[in-house]
Coordinates of C-alpha atoms in Angstrom, one line a residue:
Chain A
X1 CA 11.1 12.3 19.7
X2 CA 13.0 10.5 17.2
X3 CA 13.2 12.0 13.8
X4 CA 11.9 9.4 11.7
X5 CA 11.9 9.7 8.1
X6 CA 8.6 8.3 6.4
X7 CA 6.3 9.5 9.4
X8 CA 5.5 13.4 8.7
X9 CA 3.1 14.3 11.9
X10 CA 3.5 11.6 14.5
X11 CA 0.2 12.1 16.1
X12 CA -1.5 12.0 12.8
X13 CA 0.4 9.1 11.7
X14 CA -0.3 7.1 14.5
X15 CA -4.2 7.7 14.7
X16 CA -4.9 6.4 11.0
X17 CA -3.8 3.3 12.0
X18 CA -7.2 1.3 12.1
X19 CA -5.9 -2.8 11.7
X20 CA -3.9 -4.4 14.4
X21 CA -3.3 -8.4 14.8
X22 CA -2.2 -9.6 18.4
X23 CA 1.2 -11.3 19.0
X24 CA 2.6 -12.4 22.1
X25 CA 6.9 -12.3 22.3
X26 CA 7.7 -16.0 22.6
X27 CA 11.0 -17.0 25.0
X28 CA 12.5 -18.6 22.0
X29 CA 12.4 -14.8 20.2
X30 CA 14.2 -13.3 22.9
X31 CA 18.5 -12.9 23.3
X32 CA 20.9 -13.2 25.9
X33 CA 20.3 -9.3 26.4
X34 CA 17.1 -9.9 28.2
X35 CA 14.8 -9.0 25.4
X36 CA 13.7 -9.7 22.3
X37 CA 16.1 -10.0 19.8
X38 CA 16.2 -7.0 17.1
X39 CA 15.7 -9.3 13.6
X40 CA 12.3 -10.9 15.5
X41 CA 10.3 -7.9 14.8
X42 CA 10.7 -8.6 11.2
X43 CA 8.8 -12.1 11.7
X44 CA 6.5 -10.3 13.3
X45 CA 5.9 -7.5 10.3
X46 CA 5.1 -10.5 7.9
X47 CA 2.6 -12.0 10.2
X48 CA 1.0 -8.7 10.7
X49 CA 1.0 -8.0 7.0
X50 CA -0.1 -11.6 5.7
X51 CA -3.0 -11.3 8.0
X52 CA -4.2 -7.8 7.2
X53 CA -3.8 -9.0 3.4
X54 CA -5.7 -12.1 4.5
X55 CA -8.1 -8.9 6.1
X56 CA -8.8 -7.3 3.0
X57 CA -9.2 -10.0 0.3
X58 CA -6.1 -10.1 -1.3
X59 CA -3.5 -12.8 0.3
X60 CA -6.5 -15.8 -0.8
X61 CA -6.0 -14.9 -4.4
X62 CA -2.2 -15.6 -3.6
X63 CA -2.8 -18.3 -2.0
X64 CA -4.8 -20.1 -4.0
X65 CA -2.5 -20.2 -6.7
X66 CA -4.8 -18.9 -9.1
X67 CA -3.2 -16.1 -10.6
X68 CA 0.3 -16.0 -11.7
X69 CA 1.8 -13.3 -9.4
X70 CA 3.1 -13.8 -5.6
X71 CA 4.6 -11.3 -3.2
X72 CA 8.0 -10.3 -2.4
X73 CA 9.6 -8.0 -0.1
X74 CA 11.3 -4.7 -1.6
X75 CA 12.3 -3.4 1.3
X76 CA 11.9 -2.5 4.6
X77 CA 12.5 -0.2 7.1
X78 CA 12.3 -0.6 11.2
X79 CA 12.8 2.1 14.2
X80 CA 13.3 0.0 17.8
X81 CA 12.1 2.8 20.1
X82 CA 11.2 0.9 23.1
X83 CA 12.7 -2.3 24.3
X84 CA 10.4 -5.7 24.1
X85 CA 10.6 -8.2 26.3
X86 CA 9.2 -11.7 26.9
X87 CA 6.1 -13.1 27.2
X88 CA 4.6 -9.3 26.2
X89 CA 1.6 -9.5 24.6
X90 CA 1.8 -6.7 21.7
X91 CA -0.3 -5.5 18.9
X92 CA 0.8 -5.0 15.0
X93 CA -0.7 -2.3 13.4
X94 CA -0.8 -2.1 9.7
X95 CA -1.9 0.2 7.4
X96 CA -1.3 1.1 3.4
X97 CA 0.5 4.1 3.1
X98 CA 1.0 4.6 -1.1
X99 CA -0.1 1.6 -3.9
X100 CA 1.8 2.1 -7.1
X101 CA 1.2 0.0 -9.7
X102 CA 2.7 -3.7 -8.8
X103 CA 3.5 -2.5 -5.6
X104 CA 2.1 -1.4 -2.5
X105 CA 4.0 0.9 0.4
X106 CA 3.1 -0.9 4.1
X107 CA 3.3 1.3 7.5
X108 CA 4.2 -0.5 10.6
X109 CA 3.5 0.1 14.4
X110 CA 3.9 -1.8 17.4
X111 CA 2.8 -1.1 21.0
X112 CA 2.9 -3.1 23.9
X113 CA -0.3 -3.6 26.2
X114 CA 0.8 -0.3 28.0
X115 CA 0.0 1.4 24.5
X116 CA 3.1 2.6 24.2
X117 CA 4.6 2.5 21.1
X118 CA 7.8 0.1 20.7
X119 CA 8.1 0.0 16.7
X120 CA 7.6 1.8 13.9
X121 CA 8.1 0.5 10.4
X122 CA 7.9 0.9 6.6
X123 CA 8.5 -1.5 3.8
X124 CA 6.8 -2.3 0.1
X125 CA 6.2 -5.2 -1.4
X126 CA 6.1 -6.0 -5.0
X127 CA 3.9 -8.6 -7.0
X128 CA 6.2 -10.5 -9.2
X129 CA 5.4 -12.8 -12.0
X130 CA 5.6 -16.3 -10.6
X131 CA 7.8 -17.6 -13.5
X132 CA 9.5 -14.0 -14.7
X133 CA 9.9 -12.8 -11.4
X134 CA 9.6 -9.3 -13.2
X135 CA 7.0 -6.7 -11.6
X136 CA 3.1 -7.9 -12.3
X137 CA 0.6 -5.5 -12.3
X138 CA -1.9 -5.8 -10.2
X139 CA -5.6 -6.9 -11.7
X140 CA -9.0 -5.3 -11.0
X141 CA -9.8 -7.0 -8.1
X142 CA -6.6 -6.7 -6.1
X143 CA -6.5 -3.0 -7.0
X144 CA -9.8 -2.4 -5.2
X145 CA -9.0 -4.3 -2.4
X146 CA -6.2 -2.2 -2.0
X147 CA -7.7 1.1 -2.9
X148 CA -11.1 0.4 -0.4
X149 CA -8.8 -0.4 2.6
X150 CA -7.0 2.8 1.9
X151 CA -10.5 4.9 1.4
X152 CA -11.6 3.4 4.6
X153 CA -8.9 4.9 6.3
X154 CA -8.5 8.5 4.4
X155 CA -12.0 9.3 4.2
Chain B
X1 CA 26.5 -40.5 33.0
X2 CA 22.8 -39.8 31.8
X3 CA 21.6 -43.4 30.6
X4 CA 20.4 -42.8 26.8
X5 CA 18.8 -45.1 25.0
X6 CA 20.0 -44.9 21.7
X7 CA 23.8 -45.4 23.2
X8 CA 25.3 -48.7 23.8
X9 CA 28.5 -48.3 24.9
X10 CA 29.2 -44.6 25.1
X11 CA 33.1 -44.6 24.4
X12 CA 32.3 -46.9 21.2
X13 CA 29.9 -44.4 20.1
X14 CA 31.9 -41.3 20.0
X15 CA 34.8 -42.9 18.6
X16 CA 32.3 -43.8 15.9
X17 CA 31.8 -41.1 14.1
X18 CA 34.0 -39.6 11.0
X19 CA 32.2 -36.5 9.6
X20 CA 31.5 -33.4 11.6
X21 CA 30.8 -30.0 9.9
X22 CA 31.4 -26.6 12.4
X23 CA 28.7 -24.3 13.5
X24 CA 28.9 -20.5 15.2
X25 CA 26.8 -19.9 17.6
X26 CA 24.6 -16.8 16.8
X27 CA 23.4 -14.2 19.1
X28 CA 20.1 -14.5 17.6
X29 CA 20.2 -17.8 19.0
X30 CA 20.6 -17.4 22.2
X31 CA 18.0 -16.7 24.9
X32 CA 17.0 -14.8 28.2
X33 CA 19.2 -17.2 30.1
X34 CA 22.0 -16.4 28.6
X35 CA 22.7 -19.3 26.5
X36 CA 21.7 -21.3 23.3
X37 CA 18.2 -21.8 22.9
X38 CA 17.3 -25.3 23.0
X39 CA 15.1 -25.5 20.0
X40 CA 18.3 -24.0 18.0
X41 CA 20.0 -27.9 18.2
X42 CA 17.3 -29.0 15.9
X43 CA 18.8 -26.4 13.1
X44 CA 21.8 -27.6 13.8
X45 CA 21.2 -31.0 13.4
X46 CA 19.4 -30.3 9.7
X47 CA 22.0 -28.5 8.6
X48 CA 24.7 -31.7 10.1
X49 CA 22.4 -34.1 8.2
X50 CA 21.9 -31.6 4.6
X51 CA 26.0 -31.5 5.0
X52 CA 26.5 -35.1 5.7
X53 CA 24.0 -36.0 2.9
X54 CA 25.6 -34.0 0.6
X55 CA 29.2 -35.5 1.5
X56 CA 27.9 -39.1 0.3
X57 CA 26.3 -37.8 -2.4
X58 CA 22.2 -38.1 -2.1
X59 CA 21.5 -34.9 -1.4
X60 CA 21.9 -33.7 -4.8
X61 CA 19.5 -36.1 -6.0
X62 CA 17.0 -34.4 -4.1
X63 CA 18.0 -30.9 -5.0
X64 CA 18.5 -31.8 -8.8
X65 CA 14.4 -32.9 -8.5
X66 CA 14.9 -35.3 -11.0
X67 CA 14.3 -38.0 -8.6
X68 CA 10.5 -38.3 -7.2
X69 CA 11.5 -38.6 -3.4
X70 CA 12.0 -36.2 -1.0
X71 CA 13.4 -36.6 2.3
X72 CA 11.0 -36.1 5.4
X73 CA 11.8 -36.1 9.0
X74 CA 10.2 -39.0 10.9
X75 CA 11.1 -38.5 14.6
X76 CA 14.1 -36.6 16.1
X77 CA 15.3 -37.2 19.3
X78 CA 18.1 -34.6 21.6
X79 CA 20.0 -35.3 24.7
X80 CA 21.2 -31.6 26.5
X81 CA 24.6 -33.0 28.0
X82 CA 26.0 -29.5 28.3
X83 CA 25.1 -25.6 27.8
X84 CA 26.0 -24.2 24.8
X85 CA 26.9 -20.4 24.6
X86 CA 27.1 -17.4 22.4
X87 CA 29.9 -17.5 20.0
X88 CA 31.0 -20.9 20.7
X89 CA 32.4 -23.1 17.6
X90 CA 31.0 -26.3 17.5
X91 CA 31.4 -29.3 15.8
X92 CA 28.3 -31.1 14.4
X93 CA 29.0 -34.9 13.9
X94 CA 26.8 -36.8 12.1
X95 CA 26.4 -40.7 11.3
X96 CA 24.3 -43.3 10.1
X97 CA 23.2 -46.2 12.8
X98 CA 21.1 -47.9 10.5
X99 CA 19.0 -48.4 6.8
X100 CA 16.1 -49.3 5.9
X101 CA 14.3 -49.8 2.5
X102 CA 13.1 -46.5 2.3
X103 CA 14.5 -45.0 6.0
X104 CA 17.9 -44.2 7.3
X105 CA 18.4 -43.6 10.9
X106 CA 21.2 -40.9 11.7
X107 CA 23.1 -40.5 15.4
X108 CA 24.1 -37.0 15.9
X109 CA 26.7 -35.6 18.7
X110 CA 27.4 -31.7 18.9
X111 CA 31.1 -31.3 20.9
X112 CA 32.4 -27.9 21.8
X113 CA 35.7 -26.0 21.3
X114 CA 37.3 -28.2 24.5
X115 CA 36.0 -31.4 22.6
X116 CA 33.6 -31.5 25.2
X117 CA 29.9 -33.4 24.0
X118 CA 27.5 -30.8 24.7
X119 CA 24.6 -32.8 23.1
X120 CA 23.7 -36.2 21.7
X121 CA 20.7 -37.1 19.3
X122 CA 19.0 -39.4 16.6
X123 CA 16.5 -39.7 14.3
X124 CA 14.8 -40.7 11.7
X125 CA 14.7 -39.6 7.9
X126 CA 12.1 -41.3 5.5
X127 CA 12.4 -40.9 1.7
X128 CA 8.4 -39.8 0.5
X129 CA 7.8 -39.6 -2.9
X130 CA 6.8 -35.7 -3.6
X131 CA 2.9 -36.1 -4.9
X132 CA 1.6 -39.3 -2.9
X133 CA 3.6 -38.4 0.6
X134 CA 4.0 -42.4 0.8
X135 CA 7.7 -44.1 1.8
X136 CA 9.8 -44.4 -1.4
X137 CA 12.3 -46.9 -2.0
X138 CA 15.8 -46.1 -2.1
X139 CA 16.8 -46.3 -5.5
X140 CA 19.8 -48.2 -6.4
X141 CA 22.6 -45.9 -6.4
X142 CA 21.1 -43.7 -3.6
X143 CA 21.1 -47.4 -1.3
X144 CA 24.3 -47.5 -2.2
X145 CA 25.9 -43.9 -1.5
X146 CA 24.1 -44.7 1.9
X147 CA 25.8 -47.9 2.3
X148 CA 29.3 -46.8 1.3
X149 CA 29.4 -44.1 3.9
X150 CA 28.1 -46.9 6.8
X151 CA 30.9 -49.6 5.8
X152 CA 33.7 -46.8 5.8
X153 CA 32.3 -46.5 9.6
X154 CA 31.9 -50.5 10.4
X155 CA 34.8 -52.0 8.9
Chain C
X1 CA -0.2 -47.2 13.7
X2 CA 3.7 -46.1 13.8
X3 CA 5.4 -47.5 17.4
X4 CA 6.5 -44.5 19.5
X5 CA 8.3 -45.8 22.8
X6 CA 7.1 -43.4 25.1
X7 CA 2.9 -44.1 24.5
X8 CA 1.7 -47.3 25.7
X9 CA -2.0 -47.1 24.4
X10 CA -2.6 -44.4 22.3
X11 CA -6.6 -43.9 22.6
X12 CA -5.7 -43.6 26.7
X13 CA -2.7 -41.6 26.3
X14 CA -4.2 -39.0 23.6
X15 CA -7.7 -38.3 25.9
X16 CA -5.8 -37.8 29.3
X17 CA -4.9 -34.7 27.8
X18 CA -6.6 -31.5 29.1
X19 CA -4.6 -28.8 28.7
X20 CA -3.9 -27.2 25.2
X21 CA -2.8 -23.9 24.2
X22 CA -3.4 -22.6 20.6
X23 CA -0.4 -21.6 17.7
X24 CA -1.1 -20.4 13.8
X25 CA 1.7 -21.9 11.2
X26 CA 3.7 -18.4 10.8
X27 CA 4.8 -17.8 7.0
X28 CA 8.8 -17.2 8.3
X29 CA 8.3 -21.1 9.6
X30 CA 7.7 -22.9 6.3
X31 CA 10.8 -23.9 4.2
X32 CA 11.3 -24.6 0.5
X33 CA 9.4 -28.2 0.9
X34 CA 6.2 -25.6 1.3
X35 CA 5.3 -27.2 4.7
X36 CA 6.3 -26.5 8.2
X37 CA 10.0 -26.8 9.1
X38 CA 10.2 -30.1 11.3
X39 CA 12.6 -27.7 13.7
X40 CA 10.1 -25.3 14.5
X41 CA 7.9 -28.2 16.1
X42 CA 10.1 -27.6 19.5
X43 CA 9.6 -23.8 19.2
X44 CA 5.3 -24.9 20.0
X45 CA 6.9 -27.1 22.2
X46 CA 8.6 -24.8 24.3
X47 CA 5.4 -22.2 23.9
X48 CA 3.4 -25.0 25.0
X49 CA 5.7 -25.5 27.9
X50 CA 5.6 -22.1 29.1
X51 CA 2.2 -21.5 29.0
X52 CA 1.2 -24.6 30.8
X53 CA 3.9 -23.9 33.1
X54 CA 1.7 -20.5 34.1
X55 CA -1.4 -22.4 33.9
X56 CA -0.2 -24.1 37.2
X57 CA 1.5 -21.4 38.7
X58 CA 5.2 -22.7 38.3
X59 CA 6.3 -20.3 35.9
X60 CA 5.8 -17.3 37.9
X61 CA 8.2 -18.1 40.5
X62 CA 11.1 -18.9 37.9
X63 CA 10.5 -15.4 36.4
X64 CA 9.9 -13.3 39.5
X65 CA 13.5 -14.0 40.2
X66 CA 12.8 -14.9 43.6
X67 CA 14.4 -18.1 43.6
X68 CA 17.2 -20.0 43.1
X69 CA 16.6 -22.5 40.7
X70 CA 15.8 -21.9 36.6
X71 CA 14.2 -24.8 34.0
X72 CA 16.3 -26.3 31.1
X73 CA 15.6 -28.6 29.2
X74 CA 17.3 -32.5 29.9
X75 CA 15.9 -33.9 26.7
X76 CA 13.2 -33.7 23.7
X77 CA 11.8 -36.1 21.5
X78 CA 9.9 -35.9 18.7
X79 CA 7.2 -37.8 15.8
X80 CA 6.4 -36.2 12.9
X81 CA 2.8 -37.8 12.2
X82 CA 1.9 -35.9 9.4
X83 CA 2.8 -32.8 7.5
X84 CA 1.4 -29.5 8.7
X85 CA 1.4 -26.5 6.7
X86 CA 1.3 -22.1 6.5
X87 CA -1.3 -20.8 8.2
X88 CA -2.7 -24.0 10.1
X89 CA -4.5 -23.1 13.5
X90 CA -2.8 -25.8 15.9
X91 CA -3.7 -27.2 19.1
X92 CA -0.2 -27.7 21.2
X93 CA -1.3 -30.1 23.8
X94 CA 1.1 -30.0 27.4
X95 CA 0.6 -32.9 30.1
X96 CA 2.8 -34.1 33.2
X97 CA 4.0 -37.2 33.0
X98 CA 5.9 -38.1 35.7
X99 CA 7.4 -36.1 38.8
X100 CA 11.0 -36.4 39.9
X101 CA 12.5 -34.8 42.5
X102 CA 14.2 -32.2 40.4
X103 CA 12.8 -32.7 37.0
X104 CA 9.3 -33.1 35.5
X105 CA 8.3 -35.2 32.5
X106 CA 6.0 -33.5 30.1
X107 CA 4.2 -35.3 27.0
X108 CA 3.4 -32.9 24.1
X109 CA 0.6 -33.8 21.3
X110 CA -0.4 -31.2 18.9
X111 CA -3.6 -31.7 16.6
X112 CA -4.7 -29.8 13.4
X113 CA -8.1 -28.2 12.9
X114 CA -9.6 -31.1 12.1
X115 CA -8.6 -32.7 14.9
X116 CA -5.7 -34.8 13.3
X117 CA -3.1 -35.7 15.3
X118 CA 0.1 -34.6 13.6
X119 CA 3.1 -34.4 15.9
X120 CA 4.0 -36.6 19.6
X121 CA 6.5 -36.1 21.4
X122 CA 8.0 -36.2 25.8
X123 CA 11.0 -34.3 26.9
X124 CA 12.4 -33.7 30.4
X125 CA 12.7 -30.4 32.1
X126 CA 15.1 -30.0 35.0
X127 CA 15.5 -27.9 37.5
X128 CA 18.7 -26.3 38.4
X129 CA 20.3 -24.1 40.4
X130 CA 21.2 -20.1 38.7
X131 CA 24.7 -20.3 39.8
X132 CA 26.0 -23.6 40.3
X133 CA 23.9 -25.1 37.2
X134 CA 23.0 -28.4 39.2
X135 CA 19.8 -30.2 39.4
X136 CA 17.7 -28.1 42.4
X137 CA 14.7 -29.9 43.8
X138 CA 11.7 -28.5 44.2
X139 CA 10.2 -26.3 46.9
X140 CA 7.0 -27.5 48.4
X141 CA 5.0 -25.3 46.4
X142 CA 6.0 -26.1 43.5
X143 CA 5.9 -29.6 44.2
X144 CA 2.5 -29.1 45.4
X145 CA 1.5 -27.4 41.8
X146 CA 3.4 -29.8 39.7
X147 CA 1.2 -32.7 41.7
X148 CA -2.3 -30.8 41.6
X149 CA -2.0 -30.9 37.4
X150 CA -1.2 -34.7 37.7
X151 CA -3.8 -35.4 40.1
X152 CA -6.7 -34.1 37.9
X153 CA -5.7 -35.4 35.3
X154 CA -5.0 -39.1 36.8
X155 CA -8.0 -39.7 39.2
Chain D
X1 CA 19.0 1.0 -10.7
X2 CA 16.6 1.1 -7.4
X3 CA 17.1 4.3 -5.8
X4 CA 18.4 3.2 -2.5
X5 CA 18.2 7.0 -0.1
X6 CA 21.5 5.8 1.8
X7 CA 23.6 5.3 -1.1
X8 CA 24.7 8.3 -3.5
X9 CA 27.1 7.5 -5.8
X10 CA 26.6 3.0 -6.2
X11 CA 29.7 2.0 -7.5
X12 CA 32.2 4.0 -4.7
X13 CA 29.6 2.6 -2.1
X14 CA 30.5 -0.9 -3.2
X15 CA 33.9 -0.3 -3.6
X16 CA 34.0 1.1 0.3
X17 CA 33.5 -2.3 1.7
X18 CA 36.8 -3.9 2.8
X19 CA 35.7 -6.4 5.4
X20 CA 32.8 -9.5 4.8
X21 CA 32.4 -12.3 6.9
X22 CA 30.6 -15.9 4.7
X23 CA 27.3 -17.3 5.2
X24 CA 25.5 -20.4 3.8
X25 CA 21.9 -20.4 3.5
X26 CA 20.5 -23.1 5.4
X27 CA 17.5 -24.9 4.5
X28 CA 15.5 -24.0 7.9
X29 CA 16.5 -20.4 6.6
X30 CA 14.1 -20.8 3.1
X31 CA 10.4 -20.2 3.0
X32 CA 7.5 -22.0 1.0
X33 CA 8.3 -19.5 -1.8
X34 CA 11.5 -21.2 -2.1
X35 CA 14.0 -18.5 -1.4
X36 CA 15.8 -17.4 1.8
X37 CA 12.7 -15.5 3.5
X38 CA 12.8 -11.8 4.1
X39 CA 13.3 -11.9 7.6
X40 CA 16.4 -14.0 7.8
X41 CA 18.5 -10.9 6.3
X42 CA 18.1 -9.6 9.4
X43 CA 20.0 -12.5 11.4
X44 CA 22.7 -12.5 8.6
X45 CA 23.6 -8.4 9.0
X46 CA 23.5 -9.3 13.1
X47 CA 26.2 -12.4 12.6
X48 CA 28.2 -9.8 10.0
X49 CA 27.8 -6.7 12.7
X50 CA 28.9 -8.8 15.5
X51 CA 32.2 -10.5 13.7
X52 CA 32.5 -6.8 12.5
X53 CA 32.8 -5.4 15.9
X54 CA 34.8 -8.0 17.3
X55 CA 37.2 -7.7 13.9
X56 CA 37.7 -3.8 15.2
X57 CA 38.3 -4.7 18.9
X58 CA 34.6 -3.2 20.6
X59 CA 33.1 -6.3 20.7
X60 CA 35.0 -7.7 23.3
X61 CA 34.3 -4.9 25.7
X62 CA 30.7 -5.2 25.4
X63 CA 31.3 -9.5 26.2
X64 CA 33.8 -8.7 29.0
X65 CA 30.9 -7.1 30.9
X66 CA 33.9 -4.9 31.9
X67 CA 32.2 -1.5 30.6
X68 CA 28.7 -0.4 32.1
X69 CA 27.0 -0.3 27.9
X70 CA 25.9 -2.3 25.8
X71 CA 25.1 -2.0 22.1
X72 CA 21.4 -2.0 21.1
X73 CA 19.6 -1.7 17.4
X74 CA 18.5 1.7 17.0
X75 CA 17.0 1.5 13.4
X76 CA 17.6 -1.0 10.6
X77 CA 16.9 -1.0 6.5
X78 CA 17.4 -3.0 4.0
X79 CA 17.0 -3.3 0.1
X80 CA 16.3 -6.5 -1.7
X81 CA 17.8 -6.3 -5.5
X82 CA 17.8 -9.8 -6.1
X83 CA 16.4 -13.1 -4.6
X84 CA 18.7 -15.4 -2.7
X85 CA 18.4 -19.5 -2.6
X86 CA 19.3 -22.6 -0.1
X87 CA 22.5 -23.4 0.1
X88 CA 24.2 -20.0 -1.3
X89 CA 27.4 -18.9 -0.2
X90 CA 27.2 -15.6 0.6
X91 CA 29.5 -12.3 1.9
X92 CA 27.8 -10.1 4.4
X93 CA 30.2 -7.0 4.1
X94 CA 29.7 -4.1 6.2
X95 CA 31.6 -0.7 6.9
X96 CA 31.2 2.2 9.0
X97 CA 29.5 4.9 7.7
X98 CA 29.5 7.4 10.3
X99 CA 30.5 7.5 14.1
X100 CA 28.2 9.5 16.8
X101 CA 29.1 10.2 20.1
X102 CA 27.2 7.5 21.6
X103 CA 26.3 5.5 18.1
X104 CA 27.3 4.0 14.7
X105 CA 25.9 4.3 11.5
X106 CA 26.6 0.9 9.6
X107 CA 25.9 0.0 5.8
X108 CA 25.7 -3.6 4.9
X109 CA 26.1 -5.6 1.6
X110 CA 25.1 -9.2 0.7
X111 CA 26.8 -10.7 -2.6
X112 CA 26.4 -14.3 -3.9
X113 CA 29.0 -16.4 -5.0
X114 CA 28.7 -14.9 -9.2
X115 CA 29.3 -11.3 -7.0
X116 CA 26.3 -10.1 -7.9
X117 CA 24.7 -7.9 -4.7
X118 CA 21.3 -9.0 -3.1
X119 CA 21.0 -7.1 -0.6
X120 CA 22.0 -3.5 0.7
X121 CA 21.6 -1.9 3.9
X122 CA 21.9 0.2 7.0
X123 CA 21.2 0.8 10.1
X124 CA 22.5 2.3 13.4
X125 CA 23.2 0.6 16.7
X126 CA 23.5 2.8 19.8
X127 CA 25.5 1.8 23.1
X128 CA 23.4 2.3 26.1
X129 CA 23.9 1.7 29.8
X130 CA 23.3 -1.5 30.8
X131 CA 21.0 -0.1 33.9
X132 CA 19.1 3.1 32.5
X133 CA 19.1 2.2 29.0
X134 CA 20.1 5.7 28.4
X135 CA 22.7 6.3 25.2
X136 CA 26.2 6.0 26.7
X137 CA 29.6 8.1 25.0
X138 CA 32.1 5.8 23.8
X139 CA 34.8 5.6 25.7
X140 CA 38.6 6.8 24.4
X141 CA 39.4 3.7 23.2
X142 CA 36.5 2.3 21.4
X143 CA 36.0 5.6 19.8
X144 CA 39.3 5.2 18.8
X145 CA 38.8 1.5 17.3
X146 CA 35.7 2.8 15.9
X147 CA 37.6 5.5 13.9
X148 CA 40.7 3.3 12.9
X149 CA 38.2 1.3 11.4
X150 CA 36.9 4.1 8.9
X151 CA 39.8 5.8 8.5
X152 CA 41.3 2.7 7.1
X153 CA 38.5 3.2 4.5
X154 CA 38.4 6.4 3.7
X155 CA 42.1 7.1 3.2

């Protein structure tokens, strides 16, 4: 197996993944290599992550345009262990891995429908200050969203 | 030759055009068959039009947001004359047939490195203003930028 | 009502619809104008496409490899009827138009949740052969599947 | 200054970079944040890769479909110091960092037109055989392209 550096137990790691969105590889997404192209799994991380932020409370208070902070990307991180290739139907597992305080540290996975597992990916995102664009903390009620998807998973 | 309903004479319309800005093919545009992916032309075309809007000077009207219009696409319309592969530079003409009072309507033709026409297209581009979503006049000195740019064509 | 060449009555022409396959506005698809990029309208399209393609059984064959002939597309065309935005759920709507002996003509429709109609559009697939790239009529079977859609949907 | 794991000493990391290849930021490109969205890095460090490899002499094997590999994305990464706009000019640089038997470690850097830096990263690409997908040596003379490439650098 791969030594990858932000997964410490593999079997471990992959277990405590408990949210998954479905995605299907569109013929559009895929290169003249037969498969999908490498940069697509990216658009896939952001829809897996907007809809498990959707999942646990917090993407509506962005949305809504209530607060003054928004989300941007810090970095990210992607291992391509098994090729994908069209018309796959695949699942994107997220989970939280740390939460610091304007920022929050995502885990990726993706298998395909044989369960195997294709992807694996890291990446944090920051809340910025709509105006500033400096770090924002992050208020009470975004903090426990955060903290009681975590507790759901460690516990 | 494919009959196209935006073309007249066909000789009289290529000869017709004077701007062109080049475009790379990227892999990550490309598909399973081995060529550019159809719904790639479209990206090309915007970024044709943003270029050619720019060059006759009503794009950075928009940009500047001092103005209360922005431009909307009202119907686009592609012809697929010839593949289009990897790494192939491309010329991305651009035009404009006609204008109306708060419309323009721009020809497009996409020729390859032989000077071969790999595509043909049109469409549509209405000027909304920003908070109602409703057709905005031209103003003055954007009717004219348009204008200048057609007579250079016509005359 | 805006004039689009290719519907004759609208009312007829929006319920002889029956197939439509479902597509959520993807965050990576919106652009700076905060609504959906008018070029990822064909992407739907071509999802549309495919899936109704498998809904009648004609897509199979062109992936199994078994044959000699592969779809591409001859032309697109598009209305933008109103604006749609992140995180819509859309309905992309897929019927045959006409039948040709190497090319089918499909209309596309897509409608918001609340059953809005925001984009038309036609375009013309053909199919040709792998190696030589020219126009490849259809087998009996597929002609046969191609027909069967129309039929139910015309008598 | 982030901590960025790849990169130990900043300033002779920049400095390291001798070849870039210009991008523009096109509008399709931006998200309804209004900056270039997160996944579009991703096509940007492909198009710089791909120019790079063919700027060294490899790329062409892998086009000439002479060879039995091709290149694949083993792992990607990448940093985002600073948010980046439509219509930006921007260099992708990239350099070799370090040359397996069978793979590449690459670093990429994304600077704006003012020089600041964006956007750091890395990632490795591994060829493989275009019929197991198993990793595939280099042969004499790519690995001698390859190491012209650094040594130019490094010396």
């Amino acid at each position: 197996m791969k030594n990858i550096s932000y997964i410490e137990d593999f079997d471990t790691w992959v277990s405590s993944f408990t949210y998954s969105f479905p995605v299907k590889v569109r013929f559009s997404e895929t290169d003249l290599f037969g498969h999908l192209n490498n940069t697509k799994v990216f658009v896939y991380f952001e829809e897996g992550r907007i809809e498990f932020f959707k999942e646990i409370g917090i993407m509506q208070q962005w949305l809504a345009n209530s607060g003054d902070g928004i989300p941007v990307t810090s970095d990210l991180q992607c291992d391509y262990l098994r090729q994908i290739f069209f018309d796959e139907r695949l699942s994107v597992f997220v989970k939280i891995h740390t939460i610091g305080r304007t920022s929050v540290d995502l885990h990726y996975m993706i298998k395909n429908e044989l369960d195997e597992i294709c992807i694996t990916g890291r990446g944090r995102m920051v809340q910025v200050h709509k105006k500033t664009g400096k770090p924002f903390e992050w208020d009470e009620k975004m903090m426990n969203n955060l903290k009681s998807s975590v507790s759901s998973v460690n516990i």
